Short mmCIF file of C-alpha atoms in Angstrom, two decimals:
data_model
loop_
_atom_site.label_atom_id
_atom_site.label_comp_id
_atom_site.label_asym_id
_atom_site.label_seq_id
_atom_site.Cartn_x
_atom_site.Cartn_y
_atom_site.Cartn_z
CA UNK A 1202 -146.13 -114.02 3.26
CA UNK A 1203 -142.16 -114.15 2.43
CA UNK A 1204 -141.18 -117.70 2.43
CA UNK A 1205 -137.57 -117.65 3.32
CA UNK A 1206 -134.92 -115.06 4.09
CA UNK A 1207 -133.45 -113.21 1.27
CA UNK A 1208 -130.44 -110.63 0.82
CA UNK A 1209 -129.11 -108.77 -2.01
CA UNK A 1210 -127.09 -110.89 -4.55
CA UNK A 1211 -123.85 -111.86 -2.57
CA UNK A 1212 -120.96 -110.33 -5.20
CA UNK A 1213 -119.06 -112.76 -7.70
CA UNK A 1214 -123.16 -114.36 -7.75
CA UNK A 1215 -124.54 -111.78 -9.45
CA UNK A 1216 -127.11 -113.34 -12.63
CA UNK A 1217 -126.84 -112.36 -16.27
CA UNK A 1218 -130.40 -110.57 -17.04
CA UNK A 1219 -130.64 -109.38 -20.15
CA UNK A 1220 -130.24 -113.14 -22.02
CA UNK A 1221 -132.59 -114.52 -18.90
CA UNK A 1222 -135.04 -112.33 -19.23
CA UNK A 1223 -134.82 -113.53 -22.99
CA UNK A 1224 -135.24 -117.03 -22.11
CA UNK A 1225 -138.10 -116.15 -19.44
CA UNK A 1226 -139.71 -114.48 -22.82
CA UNK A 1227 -139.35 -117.17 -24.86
CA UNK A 1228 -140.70 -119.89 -22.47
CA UNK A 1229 -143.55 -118.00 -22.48
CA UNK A 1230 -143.27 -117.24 -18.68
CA UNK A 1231 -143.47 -113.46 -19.24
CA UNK A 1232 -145.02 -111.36 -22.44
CA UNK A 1233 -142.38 -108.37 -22.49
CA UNK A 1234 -138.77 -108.88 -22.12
CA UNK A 1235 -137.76 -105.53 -21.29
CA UNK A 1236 -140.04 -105.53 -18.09
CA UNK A 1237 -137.61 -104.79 -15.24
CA UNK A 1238 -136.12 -107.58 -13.31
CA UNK A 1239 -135.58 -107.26 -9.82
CA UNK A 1240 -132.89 -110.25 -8.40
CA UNK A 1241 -132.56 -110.84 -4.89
CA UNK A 1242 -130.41 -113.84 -3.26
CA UNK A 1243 -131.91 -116.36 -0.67
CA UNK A 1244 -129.84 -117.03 2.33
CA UNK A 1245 -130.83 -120.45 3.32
CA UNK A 1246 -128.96 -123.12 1.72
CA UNK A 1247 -124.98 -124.03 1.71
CA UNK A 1248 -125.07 -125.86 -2.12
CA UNK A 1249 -127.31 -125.00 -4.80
CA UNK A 1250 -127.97 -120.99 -5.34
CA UNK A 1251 -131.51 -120.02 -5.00
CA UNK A 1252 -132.82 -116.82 -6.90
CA UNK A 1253 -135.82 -114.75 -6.19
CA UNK A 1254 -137.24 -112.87 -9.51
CA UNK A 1255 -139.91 -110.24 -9.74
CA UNK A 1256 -140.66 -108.97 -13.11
CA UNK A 1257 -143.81 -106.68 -12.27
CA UNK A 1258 -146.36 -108.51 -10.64
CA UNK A 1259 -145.15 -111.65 -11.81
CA UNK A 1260 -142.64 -113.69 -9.08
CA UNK A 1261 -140.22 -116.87 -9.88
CA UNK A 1262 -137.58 -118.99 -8.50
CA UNK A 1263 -134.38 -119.65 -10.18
CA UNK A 1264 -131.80 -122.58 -9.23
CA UNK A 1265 -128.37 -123.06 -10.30
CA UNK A 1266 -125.35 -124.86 -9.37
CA UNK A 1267 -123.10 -122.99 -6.77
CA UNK A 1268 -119.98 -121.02 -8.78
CA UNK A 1269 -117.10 -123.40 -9.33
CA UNK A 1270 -119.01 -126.45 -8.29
CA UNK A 1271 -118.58 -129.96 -11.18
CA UNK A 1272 -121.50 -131.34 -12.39
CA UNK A 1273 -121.58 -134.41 -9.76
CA UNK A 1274 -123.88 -133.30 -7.22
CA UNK A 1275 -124.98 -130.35 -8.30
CA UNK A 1276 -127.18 -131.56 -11.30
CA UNK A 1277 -129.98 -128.95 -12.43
CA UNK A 1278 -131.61 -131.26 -14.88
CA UNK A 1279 -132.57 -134.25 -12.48
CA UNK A 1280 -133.45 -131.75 -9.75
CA UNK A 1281 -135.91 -130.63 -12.25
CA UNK A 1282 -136.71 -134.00 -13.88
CA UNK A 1283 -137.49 -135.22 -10.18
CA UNK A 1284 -140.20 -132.77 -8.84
CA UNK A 1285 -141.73 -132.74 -12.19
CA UNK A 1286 -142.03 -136.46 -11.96
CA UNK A 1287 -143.40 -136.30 -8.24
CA UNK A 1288 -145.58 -133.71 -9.22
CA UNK A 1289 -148.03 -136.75 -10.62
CA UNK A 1290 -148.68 -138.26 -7.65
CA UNK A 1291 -146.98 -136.20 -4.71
CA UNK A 1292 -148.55 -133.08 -4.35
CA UNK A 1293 -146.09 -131.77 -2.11
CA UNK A 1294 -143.50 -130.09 -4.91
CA UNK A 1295 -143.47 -126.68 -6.32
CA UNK A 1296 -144.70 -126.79 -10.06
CA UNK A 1297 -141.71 -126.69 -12.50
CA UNK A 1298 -141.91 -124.11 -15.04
CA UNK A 1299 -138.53 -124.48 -17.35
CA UNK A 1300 -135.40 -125.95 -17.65
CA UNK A 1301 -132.08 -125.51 -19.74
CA UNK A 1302 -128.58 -126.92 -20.00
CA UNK A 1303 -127.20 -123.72 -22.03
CA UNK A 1304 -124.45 -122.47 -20.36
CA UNK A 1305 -124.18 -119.33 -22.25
CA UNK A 1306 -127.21 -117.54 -20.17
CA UNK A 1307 -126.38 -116.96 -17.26
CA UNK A 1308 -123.05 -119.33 -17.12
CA UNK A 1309 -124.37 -122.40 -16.05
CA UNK A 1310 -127.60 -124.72 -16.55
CA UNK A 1311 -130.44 -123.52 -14.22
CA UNK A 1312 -134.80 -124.07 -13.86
CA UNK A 1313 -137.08 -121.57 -13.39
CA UNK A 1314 -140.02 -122.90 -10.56
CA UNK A 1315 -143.00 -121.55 -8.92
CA UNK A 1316 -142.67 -119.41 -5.72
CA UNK A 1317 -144.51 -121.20 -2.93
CA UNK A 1318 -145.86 -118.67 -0.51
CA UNK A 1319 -145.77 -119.40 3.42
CA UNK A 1320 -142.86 -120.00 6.44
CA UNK A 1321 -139.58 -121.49 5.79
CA UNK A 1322 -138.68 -122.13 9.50
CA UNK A 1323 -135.04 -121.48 10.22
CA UNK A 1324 -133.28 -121.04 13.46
CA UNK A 1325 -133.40 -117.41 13.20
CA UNK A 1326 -137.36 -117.61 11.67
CA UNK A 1327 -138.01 -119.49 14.73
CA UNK A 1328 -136.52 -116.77 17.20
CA UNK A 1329 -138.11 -113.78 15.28
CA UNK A 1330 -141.39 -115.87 15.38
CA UNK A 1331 -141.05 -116.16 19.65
CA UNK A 1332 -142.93 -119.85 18.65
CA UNK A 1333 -144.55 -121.00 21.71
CA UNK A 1334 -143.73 -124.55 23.13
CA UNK A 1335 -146.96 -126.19 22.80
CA UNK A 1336 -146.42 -125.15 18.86
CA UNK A 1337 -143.44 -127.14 18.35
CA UNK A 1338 -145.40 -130.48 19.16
CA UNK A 1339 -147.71 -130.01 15.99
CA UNK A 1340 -144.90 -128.42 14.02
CA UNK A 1341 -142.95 -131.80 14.73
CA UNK A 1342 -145.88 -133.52 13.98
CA UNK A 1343 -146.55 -131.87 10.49
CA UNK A 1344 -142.89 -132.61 9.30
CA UNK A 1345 -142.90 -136.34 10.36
CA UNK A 1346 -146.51 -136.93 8.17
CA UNK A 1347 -144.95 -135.38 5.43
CA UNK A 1348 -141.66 -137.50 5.62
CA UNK A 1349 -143.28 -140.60 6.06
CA UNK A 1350 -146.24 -139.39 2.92
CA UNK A 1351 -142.66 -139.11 1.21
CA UNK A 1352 -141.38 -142.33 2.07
CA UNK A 1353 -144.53 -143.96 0.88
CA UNK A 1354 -144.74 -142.45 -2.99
CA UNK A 1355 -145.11 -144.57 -5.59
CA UNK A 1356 -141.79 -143.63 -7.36
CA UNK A 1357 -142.64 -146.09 -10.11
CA UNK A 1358 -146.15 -143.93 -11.30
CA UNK A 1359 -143.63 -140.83 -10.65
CA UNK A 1360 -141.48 -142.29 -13.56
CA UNK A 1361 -138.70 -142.22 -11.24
CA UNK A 1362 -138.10 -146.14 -11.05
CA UNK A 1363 -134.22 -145.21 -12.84
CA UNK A 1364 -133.12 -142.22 -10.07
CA UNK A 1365 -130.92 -144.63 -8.58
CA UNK A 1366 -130.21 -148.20 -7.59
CA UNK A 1367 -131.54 -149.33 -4.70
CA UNK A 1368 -130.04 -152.49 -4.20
CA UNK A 1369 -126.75 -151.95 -1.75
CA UNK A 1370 -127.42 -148.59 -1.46
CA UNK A 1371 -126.08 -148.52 1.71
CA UNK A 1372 -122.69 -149.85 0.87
CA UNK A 1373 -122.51 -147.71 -1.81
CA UNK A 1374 -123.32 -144.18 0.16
CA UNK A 1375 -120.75 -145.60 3.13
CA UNK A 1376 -117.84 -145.82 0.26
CA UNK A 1377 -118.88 -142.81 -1.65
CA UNK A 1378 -119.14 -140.56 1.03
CA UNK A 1379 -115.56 -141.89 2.30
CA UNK A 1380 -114.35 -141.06 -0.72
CA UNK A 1381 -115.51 -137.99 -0.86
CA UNK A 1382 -114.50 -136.60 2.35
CA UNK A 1383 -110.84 -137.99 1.40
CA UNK A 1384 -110.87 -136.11 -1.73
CA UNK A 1385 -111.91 -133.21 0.10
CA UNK A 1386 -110.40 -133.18 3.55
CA UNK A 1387 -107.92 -129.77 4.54
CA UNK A 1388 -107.25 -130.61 7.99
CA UNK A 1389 -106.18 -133.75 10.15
CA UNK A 1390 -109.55 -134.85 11.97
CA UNK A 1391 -108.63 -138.18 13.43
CA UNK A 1392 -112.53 -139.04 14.31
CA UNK A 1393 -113.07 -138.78 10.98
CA UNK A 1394 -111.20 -142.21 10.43
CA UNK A 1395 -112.15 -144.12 12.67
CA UNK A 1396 -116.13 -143.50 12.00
CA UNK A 1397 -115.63 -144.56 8.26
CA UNK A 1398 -113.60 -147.90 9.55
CA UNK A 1399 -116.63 -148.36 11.94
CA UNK A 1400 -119.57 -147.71 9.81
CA UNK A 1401 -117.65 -150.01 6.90
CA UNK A 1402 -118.07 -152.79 9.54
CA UNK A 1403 -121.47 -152.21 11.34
CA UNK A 1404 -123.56 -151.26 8.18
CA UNK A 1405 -126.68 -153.20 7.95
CA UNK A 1406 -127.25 -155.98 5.03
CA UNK A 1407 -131.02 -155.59 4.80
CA UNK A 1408 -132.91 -152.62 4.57
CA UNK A 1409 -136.25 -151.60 2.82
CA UNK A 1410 -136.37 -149.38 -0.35
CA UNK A 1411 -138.44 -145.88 -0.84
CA UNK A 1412 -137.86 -142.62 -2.73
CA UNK A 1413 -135.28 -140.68 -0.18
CA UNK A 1414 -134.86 -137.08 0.14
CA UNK A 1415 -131.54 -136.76 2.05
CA UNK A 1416 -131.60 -133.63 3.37
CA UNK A 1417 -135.01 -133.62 5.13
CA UNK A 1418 -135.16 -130.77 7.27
CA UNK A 1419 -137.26 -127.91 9.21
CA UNK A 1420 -136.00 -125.33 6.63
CA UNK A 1421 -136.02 -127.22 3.23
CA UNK A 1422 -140.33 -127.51 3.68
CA UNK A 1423 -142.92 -124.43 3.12
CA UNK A 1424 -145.24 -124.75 6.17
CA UNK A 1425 -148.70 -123.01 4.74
CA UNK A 1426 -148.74 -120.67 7.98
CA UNK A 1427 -148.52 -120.85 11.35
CA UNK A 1428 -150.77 -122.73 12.50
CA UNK A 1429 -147.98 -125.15 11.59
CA UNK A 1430 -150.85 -128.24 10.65
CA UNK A 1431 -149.81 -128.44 6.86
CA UNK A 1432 -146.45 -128.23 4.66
CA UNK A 1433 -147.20 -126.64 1.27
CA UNK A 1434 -144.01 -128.16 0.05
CA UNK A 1435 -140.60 -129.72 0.31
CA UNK A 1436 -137.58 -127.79 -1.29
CA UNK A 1437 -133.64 -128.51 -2.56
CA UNK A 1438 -134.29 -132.19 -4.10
CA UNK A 1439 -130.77 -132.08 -5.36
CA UNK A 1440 -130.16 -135.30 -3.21
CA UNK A 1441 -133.26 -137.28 -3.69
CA UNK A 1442 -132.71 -141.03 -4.85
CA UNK A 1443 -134.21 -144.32 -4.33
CA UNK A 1444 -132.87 -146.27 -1.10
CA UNK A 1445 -132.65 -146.91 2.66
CA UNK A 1446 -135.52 -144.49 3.67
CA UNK A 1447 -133.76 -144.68 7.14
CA UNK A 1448 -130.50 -143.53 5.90
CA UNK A 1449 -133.41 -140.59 5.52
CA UNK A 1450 -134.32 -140.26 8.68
CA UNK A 1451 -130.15 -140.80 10.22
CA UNK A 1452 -129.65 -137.71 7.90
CA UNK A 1453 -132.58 -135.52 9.49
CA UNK A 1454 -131.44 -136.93 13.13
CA UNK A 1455 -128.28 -135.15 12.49
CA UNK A 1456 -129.45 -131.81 11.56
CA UNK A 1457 -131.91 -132.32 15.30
CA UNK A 1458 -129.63 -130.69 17.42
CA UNK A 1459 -131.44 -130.64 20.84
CA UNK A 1460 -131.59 -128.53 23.82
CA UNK A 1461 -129.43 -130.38 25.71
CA UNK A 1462 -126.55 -130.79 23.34
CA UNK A 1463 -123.46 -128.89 23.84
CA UNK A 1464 -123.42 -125.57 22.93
CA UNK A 1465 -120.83 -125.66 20.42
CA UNK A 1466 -122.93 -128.02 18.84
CA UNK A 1467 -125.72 -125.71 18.60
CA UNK A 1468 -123.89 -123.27 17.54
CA UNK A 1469 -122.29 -125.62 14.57
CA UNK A 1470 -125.52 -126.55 14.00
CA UNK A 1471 -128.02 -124.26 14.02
CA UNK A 1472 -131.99 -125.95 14.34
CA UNK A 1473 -135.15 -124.67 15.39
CA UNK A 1474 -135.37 -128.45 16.91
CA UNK A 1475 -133.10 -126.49 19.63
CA UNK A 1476 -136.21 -125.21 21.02
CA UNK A 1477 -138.48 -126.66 24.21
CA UNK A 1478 -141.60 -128.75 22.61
CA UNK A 1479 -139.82 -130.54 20.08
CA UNK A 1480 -139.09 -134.25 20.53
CA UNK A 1481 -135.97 -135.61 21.26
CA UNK A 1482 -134.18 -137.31 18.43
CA UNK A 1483 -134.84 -140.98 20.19
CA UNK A 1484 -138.84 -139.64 20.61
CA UNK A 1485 -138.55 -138.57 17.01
CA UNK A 1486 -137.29 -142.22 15.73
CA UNK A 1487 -140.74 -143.60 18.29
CA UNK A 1488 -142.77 -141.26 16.58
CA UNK A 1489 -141.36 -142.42 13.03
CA UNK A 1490 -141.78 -146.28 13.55
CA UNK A 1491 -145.25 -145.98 15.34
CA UNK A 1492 -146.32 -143.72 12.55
CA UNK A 1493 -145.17 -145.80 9.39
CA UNK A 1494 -145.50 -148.85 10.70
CA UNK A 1495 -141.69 -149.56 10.25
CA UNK A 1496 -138.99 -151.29 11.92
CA UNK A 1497 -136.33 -148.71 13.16
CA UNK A 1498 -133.25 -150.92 14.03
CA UNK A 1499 -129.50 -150.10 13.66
CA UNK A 1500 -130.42 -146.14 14.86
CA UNK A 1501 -126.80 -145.34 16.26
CA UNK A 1502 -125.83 -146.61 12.49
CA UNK A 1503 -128.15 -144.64 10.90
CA UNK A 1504 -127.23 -141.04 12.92
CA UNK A 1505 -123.86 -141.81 12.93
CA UNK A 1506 -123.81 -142.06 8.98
CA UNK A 1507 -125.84 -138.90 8.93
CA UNK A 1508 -123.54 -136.18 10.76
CA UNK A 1509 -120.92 -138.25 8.69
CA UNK A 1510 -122.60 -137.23 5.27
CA UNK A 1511 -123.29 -133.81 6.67
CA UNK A 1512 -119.46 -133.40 7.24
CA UNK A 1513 -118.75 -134.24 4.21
CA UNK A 1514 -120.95 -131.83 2.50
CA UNK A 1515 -119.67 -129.36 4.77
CA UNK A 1516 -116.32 -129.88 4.16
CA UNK A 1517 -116.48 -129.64 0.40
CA UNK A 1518 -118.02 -126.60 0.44
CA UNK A 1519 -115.48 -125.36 2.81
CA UNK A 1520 -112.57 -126.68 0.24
CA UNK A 1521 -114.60 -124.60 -2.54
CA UNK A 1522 -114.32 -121.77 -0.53
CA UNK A 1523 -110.73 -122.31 0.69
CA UNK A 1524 -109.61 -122.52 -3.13
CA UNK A 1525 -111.23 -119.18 -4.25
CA UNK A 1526 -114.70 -121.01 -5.61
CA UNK A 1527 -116.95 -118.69 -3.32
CA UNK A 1528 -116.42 -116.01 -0.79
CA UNK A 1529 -119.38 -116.49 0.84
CA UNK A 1530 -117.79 -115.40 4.37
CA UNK A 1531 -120.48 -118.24 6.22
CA UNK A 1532 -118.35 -120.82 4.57
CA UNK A 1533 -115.13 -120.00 6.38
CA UNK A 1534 -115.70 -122.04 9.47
CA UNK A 1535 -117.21 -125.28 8.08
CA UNK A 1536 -114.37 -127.13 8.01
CA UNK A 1537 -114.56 -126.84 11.77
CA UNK A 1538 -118.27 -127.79 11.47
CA UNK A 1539 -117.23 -130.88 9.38
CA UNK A 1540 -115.19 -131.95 12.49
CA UNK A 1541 -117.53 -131.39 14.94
CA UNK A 1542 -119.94 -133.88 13.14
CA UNK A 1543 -117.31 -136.22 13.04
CA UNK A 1544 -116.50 -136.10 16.43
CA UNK A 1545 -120.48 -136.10 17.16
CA UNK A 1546 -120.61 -139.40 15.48
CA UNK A 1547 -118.14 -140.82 16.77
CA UNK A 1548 -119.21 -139.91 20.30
CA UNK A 1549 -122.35 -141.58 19.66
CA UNK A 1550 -120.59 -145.41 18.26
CA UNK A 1551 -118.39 -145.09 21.45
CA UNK A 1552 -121.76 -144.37 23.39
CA UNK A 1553 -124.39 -146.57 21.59
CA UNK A 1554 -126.71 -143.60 21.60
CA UNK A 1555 -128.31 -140.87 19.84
CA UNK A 1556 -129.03 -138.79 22.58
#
């Protein structure tokens, strides 16, 4: 079962193969380095680059950093230090098989994982599927046990007590995302203002700690098949820290576009959540307290902050590909995405809702 859609290696992405094959070899992965390697690209995914290798009968999963991208952000070595820590008490992780930080490979420092076999669900997975509606109740419901199962991990017996600094982690991700979409920003986007000035004011003091994702979505987990009742896996951990798990949850409420948002906005936006059968992002925060047993206050905080942080990812990939980093052609519209999510959250402060 093919586990995500995949392309021919976009050009100016292309992988070194000779000296990987070399270090597959030598990691013991595969037992002759001159079996043919066959490289395709997978499509899903804006940051990190996501490799599909078959060598015979044998299949892997390469990560790297995105061409032109610094360090920040984009760190293959605690992406790979992270699942392998989970892996001890989370079983939801695919099983890391190699890491290194030489550049000289394939130009960058990469890790070499398992392929986990079942349905990535995209927008477009979704529409080739035809999902019924009474599916997308126990699809919802599959994704929300899994995010609050992640919530709950012991990151301490993960060894992941030092991935970040819980303590005013909110206050912290409200600047540094700020700063980031400064640094960043090509156009004027006047929303974009005024939601960093509000959300520097209305931020809440007191919050709960957990292991975070931050970029918890229907197509970054492997559903085993579709009968939709269990998720093999969650992918891209390039974000995960410890903190607010509802800034969480405020990230995954922004990606829930809904049936009866604006069409530009699905269209900026792209989610199977789109579909009738799935809940409504205030049903999905019901769902999430009655499920964990959690308080769920400062919500229009929490989404707002969320289509904040997913303009500002936007836009910086949009600035890499404005300066010649990538010329991945889906990249030349994101700045307008970035200012759509701005405007979003700012419609919802001036609105008090998340609907």
């Amino acid at each position: 079962m093919v586990n995500g859609s995949t392309q021919q290696v976009r050009t100016g992405e292309e992988l070194q193969e000779k000296p990987l094959k070399k270090f597959l070899y030598e990691q013991g992965l595969i037992t002759d380095e001159n079996e043919d390697l066959q490289v395709i690209q997978f499509t899903q995914g804006y940051s990190n680059l996501t490799y599909l290798l078959t060598l015979g009968e044998q299949e892997f999963v390469l990560r790297r950093p995105p061409f032109g991208a610094i360090k920040r952000g984009h760190d293959m070595g605690r992406e790979y230090r992270v699942q392998q820590g989970l892996a001890r008490v989370f079983s939801k992780v695919p099983k890391m098989l190699a890491y290194t930080e030489d550049v000289d490979l394939i130009g960058a420092p990469f890790y070499i994982m398992e392929r986990v076999e079942g349905v990535i669900l995209s927008y477009r997975e979704a529409e080739r599927l035809k999902i019924a509606e009474e599916q997308y109740p126990i699809i919802a419901e599959s994704w929300l046990d899994t995010f609050i199962a992640l919530h709950e991990v012991d990151y301490v017996a993960a060894g992941l007590e030092t991935l970040g600094k819980p303590e005013a982690y909110v206050e912290r991700q409200v600047h540094n995302w700020g700063k980031q979409y400064v640094k960043s920003a090509t156009d004027d986007v006047p929303a974009a203002e005024k939601v960093m000035q509000w959300m520097e004011t209305h931020q809440p003091r007191e919050y709960r700690h957990s292991l975070i994702h931050n970029d918890y979505k229907y197509d970054n987990v492997v559903f085993k098949d579709t009968s939709w009742k269990e998720i093999r896996a969650i992918l891209d951990w390039e974000m995960a820290t410890l903190g607010d798990p509802l800034m969480d949850l405020g990230t995954s409420l922004g990606y829930w576009t809904m049936a009866n948002d604006h069409d530009f906005v699905k269209q900026g936006i792209p989610s199977p959540t789109v579909f009738k059968g799935n809940p409504g992002r205030s049903e999905l925060v019901e769902m999430y307290a009655k499920k964990s047993g959690k308080p769920v206050d400062h919500m229009v905080f929490y989404y707002a902050y969320g289509l904040f942080k997913i303009a500002v990812i936007a836009q910086q990939i949009y600035y890499r590909f404005k300066h010649g980093y990538t010329a991945d052609p889906r990249f030349a519209q994101l700045n307008k995405a970035a200012e759509l999510c701005c405007n979003l959250a700012l419609r919802a402060i001036q609105t008090n809702k998340i609907d």
